PDB file of C-alpha atoms in Angstrom:
ATOM      1  CA  MET A 269      -0.105  -0.068  -0.236  1.00  0.00           C
ATOM      2  CA  ALA A 270       1.718   3.552  -0.905  1.00  0.00           C
ATOM      3  CA  ALA A 271       2.170   5.833   1.855  1.00  0.00           C
ATOM      4  CA  ILE A 272      -0.257   9.499   0.672  1.00  0.00           C
ATOM      5  CA  PRO A 273       1.705  11.940   1.687  1.00  0.00           C
ATOM      6  CA  VAL A 274       1.090  14.825   4.134  1.00  0.00           C
ATOM      7  CA  ILE A 275       0.238  18.384   2.774  1.00  0.00           C
ATOM      8  CA  SER A 276       1.194  20.947   5.649  1.00  0.00           C
ATOM      9  CA  VAL A 277       0.056  24.030   4.612  1.00  0.00           C
ATOM     10  CA  HIS A 278      -1.321  26.626   6.854  1.00  0.00           C
ATOM     11  CA  ALA A 279      -4.634  28.867   6.040  1.00  0.00           C
ATOM     12  CA  GLU A 280      -2.302  31.844   5.070  1.00  0.00           C
ATOM     13  CA  THR A 281       0.234  30.236   2.222  1.00  0.00           C
ATOM     14  CA  ILE A 282      -3.519  28.330   0.583  1.00  0.00           C
ATOM     15  CA  ASN A 283      -4.362  32.109   0.337  1.00  0.00           C
ATOM     16  CA  ASP A 284      -1.199  33.034  -1.641  1.00  0.00           C
ATOM     17  CA  TYR A 285      -2.443  31.041  -4.219  1.00  0.00           C
ATOM     18  CA  ALA A 286      -6.368  31.848  -4.551  1.00  0.00           C
ATOM     19  CA  LEU A 287      -6.687  30.190  -7.688  1.00  0.00           C
ATOM     20  CA  TRP A 288      -6.455  26.356  -7.494  1.00  0.00           C
ATOM     21  CA  ASN A 289      -7.567  23.215 -10.043  1.00  0.00           C
ATOM     22  CA  ILE A 290      -9.142  20.660  -8.885  1.00  0.00           C
ATOM     23  CA  LYS A 291      -9.813  17.327 -10.093  1.00  0.00           C
ATOM     24  CA  SER A 292     -12.481  17.086 -13.004  1.00  0.00           C
ATOM     25  CA  ASP A 293     -13.530  15.450 -16.388  1.00  0.00           C
ATOM     26  CA  PRO A 294     -10.126  14.670 -18.780  1.00  0.00           C
ATOM     27  CA  ARG A 295     -12.474  16.834 -21.292  1.00  0.00           C
ATOM     28  CA  GLU A 296     -12.841  19.980 -19.292  1.00  0.00           C
ATOM     29  CA  THR A 297     -10.974  21.911 -16.327  1.00  0.00           C
ATOM     30  CA  ARG A 298     -12.350  22.849 -13.318  1.00  0.00           C
ATOM     31  CA  TRP A 299     -10.974  25.378 -10.740  1.00  0.00           C
ATOM     32  CA  ILE A 300     -11.484  27.000  -7.563  1.00  0.00           C
ATOM     33  CA  GLN A 301     -11.400  30.643  -6.421  1.00  0.00           C
ATOM     34  CA  ILE A 302     -11.074  31.553  -2.912  1.00  0.00           C
ATOM     35  CA  ARG A 303     -12.385  34.313  -2.230  1.00  0.00           C
ATOM     36  CA  GLU A 304     -11.989  34.175   1.897  1.00  0.00           C
ATOM     37  CA  PHE A 305     -11.518  33.442   4.839  1.00  0.00           C
ATOM     38  CA  GLN A 306     -12.426  32.973   8.485  1.00  0.00           C
ATOM     39  CA  ARG A 307     -12.394  31.534  11.909  1.00  0.00           C
ATOM     40  CA  MET A 308     -15.177  29.917  13.091  1.00  0.00           C
ATOM     41  CA  GLU A 309     -15.373  28.714  16.858  1.00  0.00           C
ATOM     42  CA  GLY A 310     -11.889  27.238  15.710  1.00  0.00           C
ATOM     43  CA  GLU A 311     -12.327  26.068  12.616  1.00  0.00           C
ATOM     44  CA  GLU A 312     -10.497  27.710   9.749  1.00  0.00           C
ATOM     45  CA  ILE A 313     -13.672  28.232   6.992  1.00  0.00           C
ATOM     46  CA  PHE A 314     -12.094  29.181   3.605  1.00  0.00           C
ATOM     47  CA  HIS A 315     -15.335  30.672   1.094  1.00  0.00           C
ATOM     48  CA  ILE A 316     -15.430  29.752  -2.307  1.00  0.00           C
ATOM     49  CA  ASP A 317     -16.939  30.198  -5.749  1.00  0.00           C
ATOM     50  CA  VAL A 318     -16.294  27.104  -8.749  1.00  0.00           C
ATOM     51  CA  TYR A 319     -15.802  26.939 -12.283  1.00  0.00           C
ATOM     52  CA  SER A 320     -15.507  24.987 -15.317  1.00  0.00           C
ATOM     53  CA  ARG A 321     -14.202  25.225 -18.921  1.00  0.00           C
ATOM     54  CA  GLU A 322     -14.052  23.058 -21.815  1.00  0.00           C
ATOM     55  CA  ASN A 323      -9.991  22.002 -22.482  1.00  0.00           C
ATOM     56  CA  GLY A 324      -8.516  24.368 -25.000  1.00  0.00           C
ATOM     57  CA  ASP A 325     -11.235  26.779 -24.698  1.00  0.00           C
ATOM     58  CA  MET A 326     -10.001  29.920 -23.869  1.00  0.00           C
ATOM     59  CA  GLN A 327     -11.671  32.284 -25.581  1.00  0.00           C
ATOM     60  CA  GLU A 328     -15.444  30.475 -24.183  1.00  0.00           C
ATOM     61  CA  LEU A 329     -16.730  32.428 -20.514  1.00  0.00           C
ATOM     62  CA  ALA A 330     -15.965  30.039 -17.731  1.00  0.00           C
ATOM     63  CA  MET A 331     -19.164  28.446 -16.295  1.00  0.00           C
ATOM     64  CA  ARG A 332     -20.063  29.245 -12.541  1.00  0.00           C
ATOM     65  CA  LEU A 333     -20.831  25.970 -11.055  1.00  0.00           C
ATOM     66  CA  ALA A 334     -20.886  27.241  -7.513  1.00  0.00           C
ATOM     67  CA  ASP A 335     -21.437  30.627  -6.896  1.00  0.00           C
ATOM     68  CA  HIS A 336     -20.375  30.207  -3.089  1.00  0.00           C
ATOM     69  CA  ILE A 337     -19.597  27.361  -1.141  1.00  0.00           C
ATOM     70  CA  ALA A 338     -17.829  27.634   2.608  1.00  0.00           C
ATOM     71  CA  ILE A 339     -15.806  24.761   2.770  1.00  0.00           C
ATOM     72  CA  GLU A 340     -13.674  23.668   6.096  1.00  0.00           C
ATOM     73  CA  ARG A 341      -9.662  23.481   6.027  1.00  0.00           C
ATOM     74  CA  GLU A 342      -8.715  19.511   5.834  1.00  0.00           C
ATOM     75  CA  ALA A 343     -12.082  19.779   2.593  1.00  0.00           C
ATOM     76  CA  LEU A 344     -10.528  21.960   0.732  1.00  0.00           C
ATOM     77  CA  LEU A 345      -6.872  20.406   1.100  1.00  0.00           C
ATOM     78  CA  ASN A 346      -7.890  17.345   0.113  1.00  0.00           C
ATOM     79  CA  SER A 347      -9.618  19.138  -3.247  1.00  0.00           C
ATOM     80  CA  ILE A 348      -6.805  20.860  -4.583  1.00  0.00           C
ATOM     81  CA  GLY A 349      -4.225  20.414  -7.166  1.00  0.00           C
ATOM     82  CA  GLN A 350      -1.867  22.890  -8.555  1.00  0.00           C
ATOM     83  CA  PRO A 351      -1.903  26.921  -8.041  1.00  0.00           C
ATOM     84  CA  VAL A 352      -3.583  28.158 -11.596  1.00  0.00           C
ATOM     85  CA  ASP A 353      -3.720  31.769 -13.487  1.00  0.00           C
ATOM     86  CA  THR A 354      -7.275  31.890 -14.587  1.00  0.00           C
ATOM     87  CA  GLY A 355      -9.690  33.334 -12.469  1.00  0.00           C
ATOM     88  CA  VAL A 356     -12.772  34.760 -12.820  1.00  0.00           C
ATOM     89  CA  PRO A 357     -12.817  38.685 -11.468  1.00  0.00           C
ATOM     90  CA  GLU A 358     -16.160  39.171 -11.170  1.00  0.00           C
ATOM     91  CA  ARG A 359     -18.225  39.029  -8.036  1.00  0.00           C
ATOM     92  CA  VAL A 360     -21.821  40.190  -8.031  1.00  0.00           C
ATOM     93  CA  ALA A 361     -22.879  35.798  -7.605  1.00  0.00           C
ATOM     94  CA  TYR A 362     -20.383  35.174  -4.757  1.00  0.00           C
ATOM     95  CA  ASP A 363     -21.038  37.857  -3.155  1.00  0.00           C
ATOM     96  CA  LYS A 364     -25.029  38.231  -3.266  1.00  0.00           C
ATOM     97  CA  ALA A 365     -24.442  34.292  -2.091  1.00  0.00           C
ATOM     98  CA  VAL A 366     -22.088  34.731   0.669  1.00  0.00           C
ATOM     99  CA  THR A 367     -24.204  37.074   2.135  1.00  0.00           C
ATOM    100  CA  ARG A 368     -27.275  34.715   1.986  1.00  0.00           C
ATOM    101  CA  TRP A 369     -25.007  31.913   3.580  1.00  0.00           C
ATOM    102  CA  MET A 370     -24.529  34.936   6.686  1.00  0.00           C
ATOM    103  CA  LYS A 371     -27.364  35.847   7.346  1.00  0.00           C
ATOM    104  CA  THR A 372     -28.776  32.312   7.315  1.00  0.00           C
ATOM    105  CA  PRO A 373     -28.875  30.897  11.538  1.00  0.00           C
ATOM    106  CA  ALA A 374     -25.212  29.294  12.132  1.00  0.00           C
ATOM    107  CA  ALA A 375     -26.416  26.532  13.027  1.00  0.00           C
ATOM    108  CA  GLN A 376     -28.207  26.010   9.172  1.00  0.00           C
ATOM    109  CA  ARG A 377     -24.912  27.125   7.817  1.00  0.00           C
ATOM    110  CA  GLU A 378     -24.051  24.289   5.417  1.00  0.00           C
ATOM    111  CA  ILE A 379     -20.139  23.876   5.515  1.00  0.00           C
ATOM    112  CA  CYS A 380     -18.657  21.709   2.665  1.00  0.00           C
ATOM    113  CA  ARG A 381     -16.062  18.993   4.790  1.00  0.00           C
ATOM    114  CA  ARG A 382     -15.596  16.703   2.013  1.00  0.00           C
ATOM    115  CA  PRO A 383     -13.860  17.242  -1.216  1.00  0.00           C
ATOM    116  CA  VAL A 384     -15.269  20.135  -3.183  1.00  0.00           C
ATOM    117  CA  GLN A 385     -16.577  18.140  -5.725  1.00  0.00           C
ATOM    118  CA  ARG A 386     -19.442  15.812  -3.835  1.00  0.00           C
ATOM    119  CA  CYS A 387     -20.677  19.411  -2.091  1.00  0.00           C
ATOM    120  CA  LEU A 388     -21.957  20.250  -5.894  1.00  0.00           C
ATOM    121  CA  ASP A 389     -24.827  20.473  -6.957  1.00  0.00           C
ATOM    122  CA  PRO A 390     -25.376  16.553  -8.209  1.00  0.00           C
ATOM    123  CA  VAL A 391     -25.441  17.844 -12.152  1.00  0.00           C
ATOM    124  CA  PHE A 392     -22.618  19.473 -11.941  1.00  0.00           C
ATOM    125  CA  SER A 393     -20.647  16.929  -9.718  1.00  0.00           C
ATOM    126  CA  GLU A 394     -19.788  13.812 -12.008  1.00  0.00           C
TER     127      GLU A 394
END
C-alpha cells in the first residue's frame, strides 16, 4: 500500500494562491477561487466559488458551477491540486450567495467537509 503524502499548508499559504485546480473530467478544467477566509469557533473556513471551462477553449467564458461554498480546511486541502492563473474577477454572484449564507442562522449554515467536487450540485459533480 502506497503512503499518501501529508500536505502541511497553513491558511495563509493557501491564500497566497487564491486559484487552484480541482479534479475534473479530462475534457474540461475546473478550478476554485478562494474569495475569503475566516476562523469560526476555532475552525478554518474558506469561502470559494467554483468554475469550469472546456479544455482548449480560452475564448469561451468560464461556467460558474457554484456561486459560494463554505469549506473547511482539510476538505479544501483534499480538493485542490496545483495553483492556476485563470481567475474570474466578477464577484456579484459570489457576494449575493455569501451574504445569504451569512444571514442563515449559524446552526443551519452548510459547511463542506469533504472534497469540493462532492459538495457541488449533483448535476455538476461528475
